[in-house]
Coordinates of C-alpha atoms in Angstrom, one line a residue:
X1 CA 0.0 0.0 0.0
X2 CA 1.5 3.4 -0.7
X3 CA 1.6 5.6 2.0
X4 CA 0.3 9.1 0.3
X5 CA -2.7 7.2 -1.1
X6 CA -3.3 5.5 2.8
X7 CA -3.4 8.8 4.1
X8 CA -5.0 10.5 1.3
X9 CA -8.0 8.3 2.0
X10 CA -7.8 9.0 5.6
X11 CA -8.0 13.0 5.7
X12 CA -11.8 11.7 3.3
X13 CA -10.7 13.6 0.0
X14 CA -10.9 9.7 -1.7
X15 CA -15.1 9.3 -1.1
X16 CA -17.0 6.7 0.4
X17 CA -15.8 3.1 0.7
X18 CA -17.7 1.3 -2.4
X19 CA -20.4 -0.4 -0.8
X20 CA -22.7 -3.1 -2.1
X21 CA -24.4 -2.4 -4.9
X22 CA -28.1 -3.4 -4.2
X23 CA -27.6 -1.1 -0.8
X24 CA -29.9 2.2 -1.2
X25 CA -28.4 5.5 -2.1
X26 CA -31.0 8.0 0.0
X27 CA -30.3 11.7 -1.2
X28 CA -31.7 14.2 1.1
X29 CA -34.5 15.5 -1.5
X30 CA -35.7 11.8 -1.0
X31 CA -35.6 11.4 2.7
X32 CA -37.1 15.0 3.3
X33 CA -40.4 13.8 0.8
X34 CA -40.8 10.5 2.6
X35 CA -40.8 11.7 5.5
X36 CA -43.5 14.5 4.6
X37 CA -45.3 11.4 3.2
X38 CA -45.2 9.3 5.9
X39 CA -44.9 10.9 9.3
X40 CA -47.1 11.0 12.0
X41 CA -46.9 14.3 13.1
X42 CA -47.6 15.7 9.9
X43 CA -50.3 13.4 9.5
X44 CA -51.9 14.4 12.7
X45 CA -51.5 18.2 12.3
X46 CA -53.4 17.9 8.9
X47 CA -56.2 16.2 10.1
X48 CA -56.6 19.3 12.8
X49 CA -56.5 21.6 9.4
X50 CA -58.8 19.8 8.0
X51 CA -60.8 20.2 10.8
X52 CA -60.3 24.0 10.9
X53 CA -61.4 23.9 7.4
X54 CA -65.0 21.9 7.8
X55 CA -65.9 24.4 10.7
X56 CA -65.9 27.5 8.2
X57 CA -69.2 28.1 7.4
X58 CA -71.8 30.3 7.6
X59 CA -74.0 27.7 9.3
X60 CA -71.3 27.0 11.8
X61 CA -71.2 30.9 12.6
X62 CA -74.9 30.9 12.9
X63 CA -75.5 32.8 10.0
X64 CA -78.1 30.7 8.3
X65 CA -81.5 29.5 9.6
X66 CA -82.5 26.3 10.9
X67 CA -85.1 24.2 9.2
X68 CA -86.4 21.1 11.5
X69 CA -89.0 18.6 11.1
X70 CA -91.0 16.9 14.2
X71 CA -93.6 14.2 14.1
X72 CA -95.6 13.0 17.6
X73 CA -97.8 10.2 17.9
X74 CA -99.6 9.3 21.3
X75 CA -102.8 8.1 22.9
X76 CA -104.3 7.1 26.4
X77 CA -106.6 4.1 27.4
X78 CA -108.5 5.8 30.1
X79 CA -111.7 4.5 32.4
X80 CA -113.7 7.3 33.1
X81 CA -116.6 8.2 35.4
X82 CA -118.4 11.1 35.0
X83 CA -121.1 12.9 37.2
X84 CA -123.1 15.4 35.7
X85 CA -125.1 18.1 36.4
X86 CA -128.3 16.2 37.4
X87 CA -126.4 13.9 39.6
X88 CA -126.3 11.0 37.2
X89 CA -122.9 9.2 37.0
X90 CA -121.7 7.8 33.6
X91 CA -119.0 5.1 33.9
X92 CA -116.8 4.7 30.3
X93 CA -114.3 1.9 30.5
X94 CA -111.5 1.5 27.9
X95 CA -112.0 4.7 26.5
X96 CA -108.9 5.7 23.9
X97 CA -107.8 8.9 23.0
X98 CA -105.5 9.5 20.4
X99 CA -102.9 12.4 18.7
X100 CA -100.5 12.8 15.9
X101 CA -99.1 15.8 14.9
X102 CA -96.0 16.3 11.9
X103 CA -94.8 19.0 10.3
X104 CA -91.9 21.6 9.5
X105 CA -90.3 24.6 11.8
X106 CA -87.9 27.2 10.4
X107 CA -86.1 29.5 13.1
X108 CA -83.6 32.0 11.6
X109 CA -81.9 34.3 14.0
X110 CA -81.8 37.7 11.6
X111 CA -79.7 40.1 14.5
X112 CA -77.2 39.4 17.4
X113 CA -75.7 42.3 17.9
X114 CA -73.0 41.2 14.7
X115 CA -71.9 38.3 17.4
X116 CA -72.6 36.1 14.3
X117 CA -69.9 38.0 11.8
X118 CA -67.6 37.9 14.3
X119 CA -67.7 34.6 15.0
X120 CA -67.1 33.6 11.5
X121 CA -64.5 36.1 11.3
X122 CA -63.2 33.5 14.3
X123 CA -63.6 30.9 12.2
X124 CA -61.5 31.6 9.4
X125 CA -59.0 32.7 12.1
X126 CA -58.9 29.6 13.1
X127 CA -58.1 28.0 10.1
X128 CA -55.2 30.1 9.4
X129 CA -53.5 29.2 12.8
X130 CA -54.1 25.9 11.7
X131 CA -51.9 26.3 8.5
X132 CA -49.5 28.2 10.6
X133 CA -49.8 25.4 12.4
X134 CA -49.5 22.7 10.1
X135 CA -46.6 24.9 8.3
X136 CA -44.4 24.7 11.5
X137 CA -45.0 21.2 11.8
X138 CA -43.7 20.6 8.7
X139 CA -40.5 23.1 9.1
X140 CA -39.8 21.3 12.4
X141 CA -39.9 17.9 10.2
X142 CA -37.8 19.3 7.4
X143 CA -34.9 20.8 10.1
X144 CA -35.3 17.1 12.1
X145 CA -34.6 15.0 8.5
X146 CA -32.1 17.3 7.5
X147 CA -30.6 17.2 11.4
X148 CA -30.8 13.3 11.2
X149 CA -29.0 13.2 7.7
X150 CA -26.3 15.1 8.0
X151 CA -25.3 13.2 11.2
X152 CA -25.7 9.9 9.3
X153 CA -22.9 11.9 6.6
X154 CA -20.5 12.9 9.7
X155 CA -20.9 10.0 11.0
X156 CA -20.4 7.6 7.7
X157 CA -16.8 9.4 7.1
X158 CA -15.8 9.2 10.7
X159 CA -16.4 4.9 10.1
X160 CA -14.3 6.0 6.6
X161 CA -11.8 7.8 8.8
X162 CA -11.7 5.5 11.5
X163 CA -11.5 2.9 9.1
X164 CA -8.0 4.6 7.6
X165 CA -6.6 4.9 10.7
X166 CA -6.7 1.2 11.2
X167 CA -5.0 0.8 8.4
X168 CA -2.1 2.6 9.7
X169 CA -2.1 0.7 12.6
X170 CA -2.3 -2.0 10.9
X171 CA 0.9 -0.7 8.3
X172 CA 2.5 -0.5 11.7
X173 CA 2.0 -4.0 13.1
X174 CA 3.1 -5.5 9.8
X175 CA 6.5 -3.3 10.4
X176 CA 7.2 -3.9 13.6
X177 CA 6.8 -7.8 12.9
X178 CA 9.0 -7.4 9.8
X179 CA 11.6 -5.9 11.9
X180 CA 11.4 -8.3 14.8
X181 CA 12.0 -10.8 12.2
X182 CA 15.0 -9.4 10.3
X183 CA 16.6 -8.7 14.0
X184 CA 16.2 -5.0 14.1
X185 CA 13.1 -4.7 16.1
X186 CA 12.2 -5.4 19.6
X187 CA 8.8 -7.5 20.9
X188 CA 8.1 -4.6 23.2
X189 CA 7.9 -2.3 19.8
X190 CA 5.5 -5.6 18.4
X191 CA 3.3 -5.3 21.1
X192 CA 2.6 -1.7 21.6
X193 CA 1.6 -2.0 17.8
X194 CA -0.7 -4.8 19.1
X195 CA -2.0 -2.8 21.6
X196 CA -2.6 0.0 19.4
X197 CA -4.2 -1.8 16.4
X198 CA -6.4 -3.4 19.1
X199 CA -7.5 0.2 20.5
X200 CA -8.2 1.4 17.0
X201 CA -10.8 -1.8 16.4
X202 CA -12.7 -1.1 18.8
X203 CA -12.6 2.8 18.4
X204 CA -14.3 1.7 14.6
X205 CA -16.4 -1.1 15.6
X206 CA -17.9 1.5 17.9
X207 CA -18.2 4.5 14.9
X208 CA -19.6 1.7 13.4
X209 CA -22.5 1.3 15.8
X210 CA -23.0 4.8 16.0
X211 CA -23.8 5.1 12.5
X212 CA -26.2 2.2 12.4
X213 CA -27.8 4.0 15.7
X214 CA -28.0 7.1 13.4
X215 CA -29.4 5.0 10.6
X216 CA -32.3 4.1 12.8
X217 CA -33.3 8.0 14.1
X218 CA -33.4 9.3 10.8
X219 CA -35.8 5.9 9.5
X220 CA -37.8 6.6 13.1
X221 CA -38.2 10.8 11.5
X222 CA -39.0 9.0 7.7
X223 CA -41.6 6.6 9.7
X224 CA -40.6 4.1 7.7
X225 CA -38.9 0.3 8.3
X226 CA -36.3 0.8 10.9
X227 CA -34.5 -1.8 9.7
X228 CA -33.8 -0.2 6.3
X229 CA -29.8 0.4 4.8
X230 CA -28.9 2.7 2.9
X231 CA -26.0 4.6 1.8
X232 CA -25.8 9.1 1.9
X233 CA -23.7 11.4 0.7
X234 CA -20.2 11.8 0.9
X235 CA -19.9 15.4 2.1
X236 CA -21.9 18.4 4.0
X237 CA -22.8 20.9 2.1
X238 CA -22.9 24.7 3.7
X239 CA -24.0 27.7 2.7
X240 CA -21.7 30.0 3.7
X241 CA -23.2 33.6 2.3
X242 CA -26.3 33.9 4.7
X243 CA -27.2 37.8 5.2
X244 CA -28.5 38.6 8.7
X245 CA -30.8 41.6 7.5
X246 CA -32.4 39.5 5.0
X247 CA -33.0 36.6 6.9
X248 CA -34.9 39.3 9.7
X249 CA -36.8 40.3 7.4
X250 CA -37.8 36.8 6.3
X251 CA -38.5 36.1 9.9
X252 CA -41.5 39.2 10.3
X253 CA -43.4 37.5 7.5
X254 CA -42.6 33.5 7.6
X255 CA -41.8 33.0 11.2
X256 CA -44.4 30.4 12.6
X257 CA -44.7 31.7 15.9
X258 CA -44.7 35.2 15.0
X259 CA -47.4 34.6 12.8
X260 CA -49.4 32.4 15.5
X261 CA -48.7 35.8 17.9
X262 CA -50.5 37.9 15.4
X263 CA -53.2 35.6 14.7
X264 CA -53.9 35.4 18.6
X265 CA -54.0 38.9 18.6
X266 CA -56.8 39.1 15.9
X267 CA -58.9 36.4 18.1
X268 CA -58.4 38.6 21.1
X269 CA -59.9 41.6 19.4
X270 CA -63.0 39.0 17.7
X271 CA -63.6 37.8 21.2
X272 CA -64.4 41.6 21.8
X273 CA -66.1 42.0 19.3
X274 CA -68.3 38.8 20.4
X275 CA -69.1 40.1 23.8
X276 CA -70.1 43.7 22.6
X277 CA -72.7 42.2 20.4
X278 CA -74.3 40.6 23.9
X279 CA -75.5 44.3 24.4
X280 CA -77.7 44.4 21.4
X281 CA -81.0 42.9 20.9
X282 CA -81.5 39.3 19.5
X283 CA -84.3 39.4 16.7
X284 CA -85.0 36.4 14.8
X285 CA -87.9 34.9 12.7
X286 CA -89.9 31.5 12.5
X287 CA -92.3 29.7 10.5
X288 CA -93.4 26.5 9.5
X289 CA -96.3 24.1 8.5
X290 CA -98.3 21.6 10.9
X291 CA -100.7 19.0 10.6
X292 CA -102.4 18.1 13.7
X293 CA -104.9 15.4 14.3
X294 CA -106.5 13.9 17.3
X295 CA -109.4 11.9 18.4
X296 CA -111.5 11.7 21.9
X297 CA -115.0 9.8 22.1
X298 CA -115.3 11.4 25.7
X299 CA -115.0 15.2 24.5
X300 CA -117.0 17.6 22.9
X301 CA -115.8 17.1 19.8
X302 CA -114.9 13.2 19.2
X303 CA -112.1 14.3 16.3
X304 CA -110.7 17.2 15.5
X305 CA -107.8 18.1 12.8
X306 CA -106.2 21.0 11.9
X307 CA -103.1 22.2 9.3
X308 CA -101.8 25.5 8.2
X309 CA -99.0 27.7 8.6
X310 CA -97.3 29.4 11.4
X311 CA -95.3 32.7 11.8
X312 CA -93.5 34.8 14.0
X313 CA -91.2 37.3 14.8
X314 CA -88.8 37.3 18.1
X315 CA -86.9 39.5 20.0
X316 CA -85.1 39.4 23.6
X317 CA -82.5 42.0 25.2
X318 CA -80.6 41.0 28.0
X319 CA -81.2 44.1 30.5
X320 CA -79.4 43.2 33.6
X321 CA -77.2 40.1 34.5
X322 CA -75.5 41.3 37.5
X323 CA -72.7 43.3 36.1
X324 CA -71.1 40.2 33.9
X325 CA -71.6 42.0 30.9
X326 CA -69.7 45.0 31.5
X327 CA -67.1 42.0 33.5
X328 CA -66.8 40.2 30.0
X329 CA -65.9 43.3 28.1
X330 CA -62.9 43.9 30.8
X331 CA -61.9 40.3 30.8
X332 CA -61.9 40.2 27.0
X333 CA -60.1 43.9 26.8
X334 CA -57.2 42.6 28.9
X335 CA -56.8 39.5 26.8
X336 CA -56.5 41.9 23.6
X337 CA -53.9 43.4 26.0
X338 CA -52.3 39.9 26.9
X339 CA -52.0 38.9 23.0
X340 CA -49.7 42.2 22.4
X341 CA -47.7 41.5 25.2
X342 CA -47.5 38.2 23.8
X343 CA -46.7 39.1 20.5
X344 CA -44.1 41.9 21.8
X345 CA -42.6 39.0 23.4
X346 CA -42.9 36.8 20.5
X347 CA -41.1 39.1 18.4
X348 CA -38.3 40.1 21.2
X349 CA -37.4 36.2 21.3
X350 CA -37.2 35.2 18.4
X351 CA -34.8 38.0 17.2
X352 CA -33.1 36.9 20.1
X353 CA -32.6 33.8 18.7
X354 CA -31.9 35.0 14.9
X355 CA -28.9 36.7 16.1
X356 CA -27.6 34.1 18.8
X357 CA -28.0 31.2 15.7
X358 CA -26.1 33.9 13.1
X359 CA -23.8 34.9 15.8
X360 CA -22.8 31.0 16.3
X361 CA -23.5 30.7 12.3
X362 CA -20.4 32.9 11.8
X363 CA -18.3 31.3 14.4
X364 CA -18.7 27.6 13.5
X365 CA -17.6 29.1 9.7
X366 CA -15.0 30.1 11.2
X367 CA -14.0 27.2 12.9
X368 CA -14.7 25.5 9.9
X369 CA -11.8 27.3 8.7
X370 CA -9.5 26.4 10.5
X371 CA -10.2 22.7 11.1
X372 CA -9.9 22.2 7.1
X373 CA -6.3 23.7 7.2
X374 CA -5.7 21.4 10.9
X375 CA -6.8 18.3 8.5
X376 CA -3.9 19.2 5.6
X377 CA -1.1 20.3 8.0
X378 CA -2.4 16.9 10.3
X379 CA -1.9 14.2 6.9
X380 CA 1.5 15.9 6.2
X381 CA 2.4 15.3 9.6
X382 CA 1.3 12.2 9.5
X383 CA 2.7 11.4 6.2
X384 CA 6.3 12.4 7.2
X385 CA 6.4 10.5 10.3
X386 CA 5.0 7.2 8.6
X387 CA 8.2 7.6 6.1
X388 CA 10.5 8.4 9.0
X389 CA 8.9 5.2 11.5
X390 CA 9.8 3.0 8.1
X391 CA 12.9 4.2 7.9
X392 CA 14.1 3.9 11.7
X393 CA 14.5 7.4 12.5
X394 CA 11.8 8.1 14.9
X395 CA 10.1 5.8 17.9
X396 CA 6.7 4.3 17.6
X397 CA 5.8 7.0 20.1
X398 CA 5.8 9.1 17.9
X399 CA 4.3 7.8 14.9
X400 CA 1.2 6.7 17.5
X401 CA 1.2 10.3 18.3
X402 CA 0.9 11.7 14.6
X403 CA -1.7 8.7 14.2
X404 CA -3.5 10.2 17.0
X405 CA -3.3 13.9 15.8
X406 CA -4.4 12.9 12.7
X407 CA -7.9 11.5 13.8
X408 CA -8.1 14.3 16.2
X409 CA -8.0 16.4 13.4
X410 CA -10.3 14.8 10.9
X411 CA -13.0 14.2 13.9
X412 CA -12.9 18.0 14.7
X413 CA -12.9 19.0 11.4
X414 CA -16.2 16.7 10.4
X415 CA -17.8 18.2 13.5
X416 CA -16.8 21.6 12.7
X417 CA -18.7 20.7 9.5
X418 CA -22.0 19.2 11.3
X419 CA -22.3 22.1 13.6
X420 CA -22.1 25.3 10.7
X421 CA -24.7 22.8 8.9
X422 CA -27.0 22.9 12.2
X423 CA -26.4 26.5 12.8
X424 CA -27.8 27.2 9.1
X425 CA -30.4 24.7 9.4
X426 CA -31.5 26.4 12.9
X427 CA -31.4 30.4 10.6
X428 CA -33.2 28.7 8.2
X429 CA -35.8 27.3 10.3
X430 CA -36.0 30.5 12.3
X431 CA -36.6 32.7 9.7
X432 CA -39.3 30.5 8.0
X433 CA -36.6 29.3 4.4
X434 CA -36.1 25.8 5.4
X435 CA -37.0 24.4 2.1
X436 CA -35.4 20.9 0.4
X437 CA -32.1 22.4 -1.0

């Protein structure tokens, strides 16, 4: 094996080990659309939408009128005894009365004091904090999946890196033993290249585990088999030319919670609205048709029927209810006040949190830096110390301790890259832009 093309695989500017090919390549674009598909938050949150959406209509708001139709049917068996005027008694046994009635009422409330406006105003309210609602649930999916992938990538080269460094180890074993062999090595040299090789096993059977463990998260976000391989991409992608005033400005339109502030606000104000209609009159209008019919041996008249229409007009005013009215309109005039706190506070946090996530945006960039040029100067380290262990010149110490600087540097570097990719994820998210790309 040559040594620059060992080492060139292990700072990860080779790729991906080939792996088999029936194993799934998932691209982001494709994990991001299944789980949209399939997960169950999503699903949830839409049902509630779709709820929001059935309940706006004028019916619901009480707009339209009411159109019911009754039918009754009764009777009695009686056994009656009569005494009339003359003081004769008349004794009827098994006498049976009987009554049906059917027909159609319409009741249509016509004025309430606008309660009715307002509460379909509430209505479609409603529905919009829904979308806002189901639009955050699917931004906090999207910012998950992307989360979950891009620590299945960091965690896929550090197997890859973990994977070199073994090799090295293993270059170093083989070595030590060739020396031993020809004389000009020692066993003590053999087994601290034992020990060594040993360490770095278990350091990648563990990476190893730990991207399986992130294979399973990001399946558990795709709700989907948990079971399921696949294969990602080879590198992390950042965008490095994220404007702070822009994204602020994206935030005042897009933000979820900002836009769930000001919707509160608006139900505050309709709640008001709601009780001030309470002082107004309530007029409404009914009608209908009715066919009555009924039948008593006993009476004056033994049958008796009777159809036709029925009208009428309706009106109540609430006077006096011990002070709750005016008690309502202070309750619901401090809630208006409580929603602009609310949304003052709303707005105060979350630029809060804009500038802390671009304030950490700009460091982990920075970082990101510095790491990539820690990876280089590491593999020419490690790359002149390999030549020199070969060679005799230096002690396994310090070829170990290259080895170990080499790693270091690799490990921060990938995390350096994972954390600039969360930091823009978390901007993204914040300001309402998380999309697929």
């Amino acid at each position: 094996m040559k040594i620059k093309a060992l080492l060139f695989a292990f700072a990860l500017f080779a790729g991906l080990i080939e792996q088999a090919a029936a194993q799934e390549r998932l691209t982001l674009e494709e994990a991001i659309a299944t789980a949209l598909k399939n997960n169950y938050d999503i699903k949830l949150i839409n049902n509630d939408l779709l709820v929001a959406k059935n309940n706006v209509n004028p019916g619901n708001a009480g707009l339209l009128p009411a159109l019911d139709a009754s039918f009754t049917e009764g009777g009695s068996l009686q056994n009656t005894t009569r005494t009339q005027s003359t003081g004769a008694q008349q004794t009827l046994n098994g006498i049976r009365n009987t009554n049906m009635s059917y027909g159609v009422a319409l009741g249509w409330t016509i004025f309430d004091g606008f309660q009715m406006f307002a509460n379909y105003d509430r209505l479609k309210e409603l529905q919009k904090q829904g979308e806002v609602n189901a639009r955050a649930t699917i931004l906090t999916t999207i910012s998950d999946v992307v989360n979950a992938y891009f620590m299945v990538v960091k965690q896929q080269q550090l197997v890859l890196a973990k994977d070199s460094a073994l090799d090295v180890s293993k270059l170093r074993l083989r070595i030590a033993n060739s020396k031993l062999e020809i004389g000009r090595g020692s066993k003590l040299d053999v087994l601290s290249a034992t020990v060594d090789y040993n360490t770095d096993t278990s350091s990648y059977l563990q990476e190893k585990n730990l991207l399986k463990t992130s294979k399973v998260s990001l399946n558990q976000i795709m709700a989907r088999n948990l079971n399921d391989d696949f294969l990602v991409q080879d590198n992390i992608n950042i965008t490095s030319d994220l404007n702070y005033t822009a994204l602020a400005t994206q935030m005042e339109q897009l933000n979820p919670d900002l836009q769930n502030a000001f919707i509160s606000k608006k139900l505050a104000e309709l709640n008001l609205k709601q009780v001030r209609g309470q002082r107004y009159p309530t007029i409404g209008i009914n009608g209908g048709y009715e066919v009555q019919r009924s039948a008593s041996p006993t009476g004056f008249n033994t049958q008796q029927r009777a159809k036709g229409l029925t009208y009428g007009l309706t009106a109540s005013l609430n006077l006096f209810n011990g002070f709750l009215q005016r008690q309502n309109e202070r309750n619901a005039k401090i809630q208006i006040n409580s929603s602009e706190l609310l949304l003052s506070k709303t707005k105060q946090d979350i630029n809060a949190q804009l500038l802390s996530a671009y304030q950490n945006y700009q460091t982990n960039l920075d970082l990101l830096k510095i790491e990539s040029k820690n990876v280089e100067v590491a593999r020419q380290n490690l790359d002149i110390t390999l030549e020199k262990y070969r060679l005799g010149s230096i002690a396994p110490l310090e070829l170990r301790e290259a080895q170990r600087n080499a790693i270091d540097a690799v490990t921060r570097f990938l995390e350096a890259q994972y954390q600039a990719k969360l930091t823009e994820i978390n901007l993204k998210e914040i300001s309402g832009t998380l999309n697929v790309q």
